[in-house]
Short mmCIF file of C-alpha atoms in Angstrom, two decimals:
data_model
loop_
_atom_site.label_atom_id
_atom_site.label_comp_id
_atom_site.label_asym_id
_atom_site.label_seq_id
_atom_site.Cartn_x
_atom_site.Cartn_y
_atom_site.Cartn_z
CA MET E 1399 0.03 0.04 0.06
CA GLU E 1400 1.06 3.59 -0.65
CA SER E 1401 2.87 5.12 2.34
CA ASN E 1402 1.06 8.44 1.89
CA LYS E 1403 -2.35 6.92 2.34
CA SER E 1404 -4.14 7.76 5.55
CA LYS E 1405 -4.62 4.89 8.01
CA ILE E 1406 -8.32 4.48 8.81
CA LEU E 1407 -10.03 2.84 11.76
CA ILE E 1408 -13.64 1.79 11.22
CA ILE E 1409 -15.79 0.89 14.19
CA GLY E 1410 -18.62 -1.42 13.37
CA VAL E 1411 -17.15 -3.19 10.27
CA SER E 1412 -19.45 -6.23 10.76
CA GLY E 1413 -22.54 -4.06 10.27
CA ARG E 1414 -24.12 -3.15 6.95
CA LEU E 1415 -22.74 0.37 6.85
CA GLY E 1416 -19.38 -0.39 8.34
CA PHE E 1417 -18.84 -3.36 5.97
CA GLU E 1418 -19.42 -1.16 2.91
CA LEU E 1419 -17.18 1.59 4.31
CA ALA E 1420 -14.41 -0.91 4.90
CA LYS E 1421 -14.69 -2.24 1.40
CA ALA E 1422 -14.50 1.27 -0.05
CA SER E 1423 -11.48 2.15 2.12
CA LEU E 1424 -9.68 -1.03 1.08
CA ASN E 1425 -10.51 -0.47 -2.55
CA SER E 1426 -8.98 3.02 -2.21
CA SER E 1427 -5.73 1.40 -0.86
CA HIS E 1428 -6.00 2.87 2.59
CA PRO E 1429 -4.43 0.81 5.39
CA THR E 1430 -7.71 -0.09 7.06
CA PHE E 1431 -8.36 -1.29 10.61
CA GLY E 1432 -11.59 -2.58 12.07
CA LEU E 1433 -12.68 -2.62 15.73
CA VAL E 1434 -14.82 -5.77 16.30
CA ARG E 1435 -16.51 -7.11 19.36
CA ASP E 1436 -15.81 -10.72 20.36
CA SER E 1437 -19.41 -11.59 19.80
CA ALA E 1438 -19.16 -10.84 16.13
CA PHE E 1439 -16.93 -13.90 15.52
CA SER E 1440 -19.62 -16.28 16.90
CA ASP E 1441 -22.26 -14.87 14.52
CA THR E 1442 -22.05 -16.83 11.27
CA HIS E 1443 -23.07 -14.07 8.99
CA LYS E 1444 -20.81 -11.46 10.66
CA SER E 1445 -17.80 -13.84 10.82
CA LEU E 1446 -18.09 -14.50 7.09
CA LYS E 1447 -18.10 -10.74 6.38
CA LEU E 1448 -15.06 -10.27 8.64
CA HIS E 1449 -13.29 -13.09 6.87
CA THR E 1450 -14.01 -11.43 3.50
CA LEU E 1451 -12.66 -8.16 4.76
CA SER E 1452 -9.61 -9.76 6.39
CA GLU E 1453 -8.79 -11.53 3.09
CA ALA E 1454 -8.99 -8.18 1.40
CA GLY E 1455 -6.41 -6.66 3.74
CA LEU E 1456 -8.39 -5.41 6.77
CA THR E 1457 -6.57 -5.54 10.12
CA LEU E 1458 -8.95 -6.73 12.84
CA ILE E 1459 -8.76 -5.41 16.35
CA LYS E 1460 -10.86 -7.05 19.07
CA GLY E 1461 -12.55 -4.56 21.33
CA SER E 1462 -15.56 -2.43 21.96
CA LEU E 1463 -16.61 1.17 22.54
CA GLN E 1464 -16.74 0.44 26.32
CA ASP E 1465 -12.97 -0.34 26.56
CA GLU E 1466 -11.10 2.93 26.50
CA ASP E 1467 -7.66 1.30 26.85
CA ILE E 1468 -8.20 -0.86 23.76
CA LEU E 1469 -9.57 2.12 21.94
CA LEU E 1470 -6.52 4.10 22.84
CA GLU E 1471 -4.11 1.44 21.47
CA ALA E 1472 -6.13 1.17 18.26
CA LEU E 1473 -6.22 4.94 17.77
CA LYS E 1474 -2.42 5.25 18.07
CA GLN E 1475 -2.17 3.16 14.81
CA VAL E 1476 -4.33 5.36 12.62
CA ASP E 1477 -4.97 8.92 11.38
CA ILE E 1478 -8.72 8.82 10.80
CA VAL E 1479 -11.64 7.26 12.68
CA ILE E 1480 -15.03 6.43 11.16
CA CYS E 1481 -17.71 5.25 13.56
CA ALA E 1482 -20.49 3.22 11.90
CA VAL E 1483 -22.39 1.86 14.91
CA SER E 1484 -26.16 1.85 14.97
CA SER E 1485 -28.21 4.82 16.23
CA LYS E 1486 -28.89 2.93 19.46
CA GLN E 1487 -25.21 3.23 20.30
CA VAL E 1488 -24.81 6.98 19.62
CA HIS E 1489 -24.09 7.84 23.20
CA GLU E 1490 -21.45 5.10 23.48
CA GLN E 1491 -19.28 7.33 21.30
CA LYS E 1492 -18.56 9.44 24.37
CA ILE E 1493 -15.83 7.02 25.53
CA LEU E 1494 -14.45 6.99 21.98
CA ILE E 1495 -14.28 10.84 21.94
CA SER E 1496 -12.43 10.74 25.27
CA ALA E 1497 -9.92 8.23 23.89
CA ILE E 1498 -9.47 10.33 20.70
CA LYS E 1499 -8.67 13.38 22.80
CA ARG E 1500 -6.13 11.33 24.88
CA ALA E 1501 -4.48 9.91 21.80
CA GLY E 1502 -3.90 13.33 20.28
CA CYS E 1503 -3.01 11.90 16.86
CA ILE E 1504 -6.36 11.75 15.02
CA LYS E 1505 -6.59 14.01 12.02
CA ARG E 1506 -10.29 13.44 11.29
CA PHE E 1507 -13.28 11.87 13.06
CA LEU E 1508 -16.53 10.89 11.30
CA PRO E 1509 -19.06 10.11 14.00
CA SER E 1510 -22.02 7.82 13.58
CA GLU E 1511 -24.62 9.86 11.66
CA PHE E 1512 -24.95 9.40 7.88
CA GLY E 1513 -28.65 10.32 7.93
CA ALA E 1514 -30.51 13.62 8.27
CA ASP E 1515 -28.68 16.61 9.80
CA PRO E 1516 -29.63 16.34 13.54
CA ASP E 1517 -29.13 20.11 13.97
CA ARG E 1518 -31.77 20.89 11.35
CA THR E 1519 -34.60 18.48 11.98
CA GLN E 1520 -37.88 19.86 13.22
CA VAL E 1521 -39.34 16.85 15.04
CA SER E 1522 -37.74 17.18 18.47
CA ASP E 1523 -41.15 16.76 20.21
CA LEU E 1524 -41.78 13.49 18.40
CA ASP E 1525 -38.48 11.61 17.96
CA HIS E 1526 -37.80 10.48 21.57
CA ASN E 1527 -34.44 12.32 21.51
CA PHE E 1528 -33.31 10.38 18.45
CA TYR E 1529 -31.74 13.42 16.84
CA SER E 1530 -30.84 15.38 19.97
CA ARG E 1531 -28.52 12.53 21.06
CA LYS E 1532 -26.64 12.95 17.81
CA SER E 1533 -26.47 16.71 18.24
CA GLU E 1534 -25.11 16.23 21.82
CA ILE E 1535 -22.25 14.12 20.31
CA ARG E 1536 -21.51 16.88 17.79
CA ARG E 1537 -21.27 19.51 20.59
CA ILE E 1538 -18.90 17.23 22.61
CA ILE E 1539 -16.65 16.75 19.55
CA GLU E 1540 -16.55 20.44 18.84
CA ALA E 1541 -15.91 21.39 22.51
CA GLU E 1542 -12.95 18.97 22.64
CA GLY E 1543 -11.46 20.54 19.52
CA ILE E 1544 -11.40 17.27 17.63
CA PRO E 1545 -11.21 17.67 13.83
CA TYR E 1546 -14.35 16.29 12.26
CA THR E 1547 -16.49 15.76 9.19
CA TYR E 1548 -20.22 15.14 9.50
CA VAL E 1549 -21.76 13.26 6.58
CA CYS E 1550 -25.52 13.64 5.97
CA CYS E 1551 -26.84 11.28 3.31
CA ASN E 1552 -30.57 11.90 4.04
CA LEU E 1553 -32.46 8.82 2.86
CA PHE E 1554 -29.73 7.43 0.66
CA THR E 1555 -27.01 5.90 2.80
CA SER E 1556 -26.80 2.61 0.92
CA VAL E 1557 -26.87 4.26 -2.54
CA LEU E 1558 -24.13 6.76 -1.79
CA LEU E 1559 -21.84 4.46 0.22
CA PRO E 1560 -19.16 4.14 -2.44
CA SER E 1561 -18.39 7.85 -2.28
CA LEU E 1562 -18.29 8.15 1.53
CA VAL E 1563 -14.56 7.60 1.81
CA GLN E 1564 -13.89 10.70 -0.37
CA PRO E 1565 -14.37 13.34 2.43
CA VAL E 1566 -11.84 11.54 4.66
CA ASN E 1567 -8.77 13.18 3.29
CA ASP E 1568 -10.23 16.26 1.65
CA ALA E 1569 -9.15 19.45 3.37
CA ARG E 1570 -12.25 21.15 2.10
CA THR E 1571 -14.41 18.95 4.37
CA LEU E 1572 -12.49 19.58 7.61
CA ASN E 1573 -14.87 20.74 10.34
CA LYS E 1574 -17.69 20.83 7.84
CA VAL E 1575 -21.00 19.06 7.18
CA VAL E 1576 -21.03 17.23 3.89
CA TYR E 1577 -24.54 16.89 2.47
CA MET E 1578 -25.40 14.29 -0.21
CA ARG E 1579 -28.09 16.12 -2.16
CA PRO E 1580 -27.50 15.27 -5.77
CA ARG E 1581 -29.42 17.14 -8.52
CA GLY E 1582 -32.22 14.87 -9.65
CA ASN E 1583 -32.85 13.49 -6.14
CA VAL E 1584 -35.20 16.16 -4.92
CA TYR E 1585 -38.87 15.75 -5.80
CA SER E 1586 -42.22 16.31 -4.15
CA MET E 1587 -44.45 13.27 -3.69
CA ASN E 1588 -46.92 14.80 -6.14
CA GLU E 1589 -44.14 15.04 -8.79
CA LEU E 1590 -43.12 11.46 -8.22
CA VAL E 1591 -46.66 10.19 -8.51
CA GLY E 1592 -47.14 12.11 -11.73
CA ILE E 1593 -43.91 10.59 -13.21
CA TRP E 1594 -44.98 7.12 -12.11
CA GLU E 1595 -48.39 7.53 -13.61
CA GLY E 1596 -46.75 8.56 -16.91
CA LYS E 1597 -44.60 5.49 -16.87
CA ILE E 1598 -47.45 3.01 -16.35
CA GLY E 1599 -50.04 4.94 -18.39
CA LYS E 1600 -52.68 4.78 -15.69
CA LYS E 1601 -53.87 7.02 -12.89
CA LEU E 1602 -53.12 5.87 -9.37
CA LYS E 1603 -55.79 5.94 -6.71
CA LYS E 1604 -54.66 8.35 -4.01
CA ILE E 1605 -55.56 8.82 -0.39
CA TYR E 1606 -54.94 12.29 1.01
CA ILE E 1607 -54.17 12.75 4.67
CA THR E 1608 -53.60 15.92 6.64
CA GLU E 1609 -50.61 16.76 8.84
CA ASP E 1610 -52.85 16.56 11.88
CA GLU E 1611 -53.96 13.04 10.96
CA LEU E 1612 -50.34 11.89 10.55
CA LEU E 1613 -49.37 13.49 13.89
CA LYS E 1614 -52.34 11.75 15.54
CA LYS E 1615 -51.17 8.40 14.17
CA ILE E 1616 -47.63 9.02 15.45
CA ARG E 1617 -48.84 9.78 18.95
CA GLU E 1618 -51.15 6.80 19.03
CA THR E 1619 -48.52 4.34 17.89
CA PRO E 1620 -46.22 3.22 20.69
CA TYR E 1621 -42.44 3.81 20.61
CA PRO E 1622 -40.32 2.57 18.81
CA GLU E 1623 -42.90 1.39 16.28
CA ASN E 1624 -43.85 4.99 15.54
CA MET E 1625 -40.33 6.04 14.49
CA GLU E 1626 -40.87 5.18 10.82
CA LEU E 1627 -43.85 7.51 10.85
CA VAL E 1628 -41.70 10.21 12.54
CA PHE E 1629 -39.15 9.92 9.72
CA ILE E 1630 -41.94 10.15 7.19
CA TYR E 1631 -43.19 13.28 8.93
CA SER E 1632 -39.78 14.77 9.12
CA ALA E 1633 -39.02 14.21 5.44
CA PHE E 1634 -42.37 14.51 3.70
CA VAL E 1635 -44.12 17.09 5.84
CA LYS E 1636 -41.41 19.22 7.45
CA GLY E 1637 -39.00 18.84 4.54
CA ASP E 1638 -36.10 18.53 6.95
CA GLN E 1639 -33.60 17.43 4.19
CA THR E 1640 -34.29 20.39 1.89
CA TYR E 1641 -35.82 23.41 3.66
CA PHE E 1642 -32.42 25.07 4.10
CA SER E 1643 -29.70 26.16 1.72
CA ILE E 1644 -26.49 24.16 1.96
CA GLU E 1645 -24.38 27.15 1.03
CA SER E 1646 -25.91 29.48 3.63
CA SER E 1647 -25.43 26.81 6.28
CA GLY E 1648 -21.68 26.65 5.67
CA GLY E 1649 -21.97 23.02 4.47
CA LEU E 1650 -20.80 21.36 1.30
CA GLU E 1651 -22.65 19.22 -1.25
CA GLY E 1652 -20.90 15.92 -1.96
CA THR E 1653 -21.59 15.53 -5.67
CA GLN E 1654 -20.40 19.07 -6.40
CA LEU E 1655 -17.21 18.36 -4.47
CA TYR E 1656 -16.53 15.23 -6.47
CA PRO E 1657 -18.02 15.78 -9.95
CA GLN E 1658 -15.82 12.92 -11.30
CA ILE E 1659 -17.94 10.35 -9.48
CA THR E 1660 -20.86 8.85 -11.44
CA TYR E 1661 -24.03 8.42 -9.48
CA THR E 1662 -27.51 7.20 -10.23
CA THR E 1663 -30.32 9.48 -9.07
CA GLY E 1664 -33.04 8.15 -6.87
CA LEU E 1665 -35.56 8.81 -9.59
CA ASN E 1666 -33.73 6.72 -12.13
CA THR E 1667 -33.21 3.98 -9.51
CA CYS E 1668 -36.84 3.72 -8.47
CA MET E 1669 -38.17 3.82 -12.04
CA TYR E 1670 -35.50 1.38 -13.24
CA ASP E 1671 -36.27 -0.97 -10.36
CA LEU E 1672 -39.97 -0.71 -10.13
CA VAL E 1673 -41.51 0.11 -13.50
CA GLY E 1674 -38.75 0.69 -15.99
CA GLY E 1675 -37.74 -2.86 -16.98
CA ASN E 1676 -39.39 -5.32 -19.29
CA ASP E 1677 -38.92 -8.05 -16.76
CA HIS E 1678 -40.96 -6.34 -14.04
CA THR E 1679 -44.45 -7.03 -15.27
CA GLY E 1680 -45.16 -8.80 -12.01
CA ASP E 1681 -44.29 -5.76 -9.97
CA LEU E 1682 -46.13 -3.46 -12.42
CA SER E 1683 -49.35 -5.41 -12.29
CA ALA E 1684 -49.35 -5.40 -8.52
CA ILE E 1685 -48.83 -1.64 -8.41
CA VAL E 1686 -51.58 -1.08 -10.89
CA LYS E 1687 -53.89 -3.51 -9.03
CA CYS E 1688 -53.59 -1.45 -5.93
CA SER E 1689 -54.84 1.56 -7.84
CA ASP E 1690 -57.96 0.03 -9.37
CA GLU E 1691 -61.12 1.78 -8.42
CA GLU E 1692 -62.75 -1.39 -7.15
CA SER E 1693 -59.77 -2.21 -4.90
CA THR E 1694 -59.88 -1.49 -1.23
CA PRO E 1695 -57.40 1.31 -0.33
CA THR E 1696 -54.19 -0.12 1.11
CA LYS E 1697 -50.78 0.95 2.22
CA ALA E 1698 -49.79 1.07 -1.44
CA SER E 1699 -51.88 4.21 -1.98
CA PHE E 1700 -49.85 7.37 -1.66
CA SER E 1701 -50.15 9.97 0.97
CA VAL E 1702 -49.74 13.05 -1.19
CA ILE E 1703 -47.98 15.83 0.70
CA PRO E 1704 -46.46 18.60 -1.37
CA LYS E 1705 -43.04 18.86 0.24
CA LEU E 1706 -39.64 18.54 -1.39
CA VAL E 1707 -37.71 15.58 -0.17
CA PRO E 1708 -34.82 13.38 -1.47
CA THR E 1709 -36.78 10.75 -3.29
CA GLY E 1710 -36.95 7.07 -2.27
CA LEU E 1711 -39.58 4.48 -3.05
CA THR E 1712 -39.75 1.01 -1.56
CA GLY E 1713 -41.82 -2.04 -2.28
CA CYS E 1714 -45.07 -2.43 -0.30
CA SER E 1715 -45.80 -5.52 1.70
CA CYS E 1716 -49.55 -5.27 1.19
CA CYS E 1717 -49.54 -5.91 -2.55
CA SER E 1718 -46.58 -8.24 -2.86
CA ARG E 1719 -48.12 -11.65 -2.26
CA ASP E 1720 -48.13 -12.83 -5.82
CA THR E 1721 -45.45 -10.62 -7.43
CA ILE E 1722 -42.17 -11.65 -8.98
CA PHE E 1723 -40.40 -9.43 -6.44
CA HIS E 1724 -42.01 -11.27 -3.54
CA VAL E 1725 -41.34 -14.73 -4.87
CA PHE E 1726 -37.72 -14.17 -5.76
CA CYS E 1727 -36.64 -11.41 -3.36
CA GLU E 1728 -39.03 -10.32 -0.61
CA GLY E 1729 -40.36 -13.67 0.66
CA GLU E 1730 -38.73 -15.33 3.63
CA THR E 1731 -37.54 -18.27 1.56
CA ALA E 1732 -36.06 -15.99 -1.09
CA LYS E 1733 -34.32 -13.91 1.58
CA TYR E 1734 -32.87 -17.05 3.11
CA ILE E 1735 -31.49 -18.32 -0.15
CA TRP E 1736 -29.98 -14.96 -1.21
CA ASN E 1737 -28.43 -14.44 2.18
CA TYR E 1738 -27.13 -17.98 2.35
CA PHE E 1739 -25.28 -17.70 -0.97
CA GLY E 1740 -24.75 -13.98 -1.15
CA ALA E 1741 -23.75 -13.02 2.39
CA PRO E 1742 -20.47 -14.97 2.33
CA MET E 1743 -19.57 -13.08 -0.80
CA GLY E 1744 -20.40 -9.75 0.82
CA ASN E 1745 -23.69 -9.37 -1.05
CA LYS E 1746 -26.62 -9.08 1.39
CA PRO E 1747 -29.56 -7.94 -0.70
CA GLY E 1748 -32.09 -6.92 1.88
CA ASP E 1749 -35.11 -5.54 0.00
CA TRP E 1750 -33.41 -5.19 -3.39
CA ASN E 1751 -35.06 -6.49 -6.58
CA ILE E 1752 -33.54 -9.17 -8.79
CA ARG E 1753 -31.93 -6.76 -11.21
CA ARG E 1754 -30.13 -4.85 -8.44
CA ILE E 1755 -28.98 -8.04 -6.72
CA LEU E 1756 -27.42 -9.39 -9.92
CA ARG E 1757 -25.94 -6.04 -10.85
CA GLN E 1758 -24.29 -5.78 -7.43
CA TRP E 1759 -23.07 -9.36 -7.72
CA GLY E 1760 -21.54 -8.63 -11.16
CA GLU E 1761 -19.72 -5.56 -9.82
CA PHE E 1762 -17.96 -7.42 -7.04
CA LYS E 1763 -14.15 -7.68 -7.34
CA PRO E 1764 -12.74 -11.01 -6.12
CA VAL E 1765 -10.28 -10.73 -3.22
CA ASN E 1766 -8.72 -14.18 -3.71
CA ASN E 1767 -9.02 -17.26 -5.87
CA ILE E 1768 -11.68 -18.97 -3.72
CA HIS E 1769 -13.79 -15.78 -3.82
CA ARG E 1770 -13.34 -15.61 -7.56
CA LEU E 1771 -14.49 -19.25 -7.95
CA CYS E 1772 -17.59 -18.67 -5.82
CA LEU E 1773 -18.55 -15.48 -7.66
#
């Protein structure tokens, strides 16, 4: 590896986000270290992912966010720290921040965020301190004088993962918030519905709800089951990803920083995945069926709220019983098969459709001869 490449420590490499970040770091030839809890090695899926990363050159360090001494030893070996733990562990970063301060050698810290900007969300009375905990971590980092970069991907963490390593060494992003808001990713729900209707040549049946009705549903639904509704309210009603200007906030927009990176807009992705391909007649018929006048309104009907948000459409469970997507991707048997064969290769499809699974599989680069044979 090149000697001038920054050494990167990623905490949470066995998770979905951390695994992708580690792959991106290794592919960029950074000497990469991963802090891993002992329990990860006894989990079949996680241990296979760790084996894949280790074969690709990752240095594994056993430890956790609760052990400051181990953290300190790990930090002395690196220049940059990326924390990719789940939102539930946000407060556990306090010990990590203390260790970073003690080590005194870290040039950049990327805390666990990668979603909406916690300082700009407008749902503090609904989110059970989900965002305020992240803001608290920001204030501690800033108070300690630790150099940082905050990355806000809004609703597109998985899509924009390949470019997340870019801000690590970029002097322009030091002590800045980097927002991933590509042109072509900001649409109102009404605009999306109109485009979708144009694609399928049929009007969708719509159910309109008011802001008060959505708030009532949020308050009636117990925590944490109501958090998905809170995120919908934040994005689609309050417009928390887009109501402010990036320039006036002192932040930076990722795709403008790195124009050489090719990205696919959310609109192209959802149309390509859901209604754009000739092999998706099963998905298309299910979508249309949900919009027939004689059909009972279901979750597939859109709540039309005219706010600008980074676009993202997902399949609906209520209309998927007989679709191609359900049979080959969404069903429990399909998920088991794809995870059984794909996870050891580093390809865990989640809720992807067939085309995206195969496209991701085809883009994998083998890390050794066995990996190449399996792929």
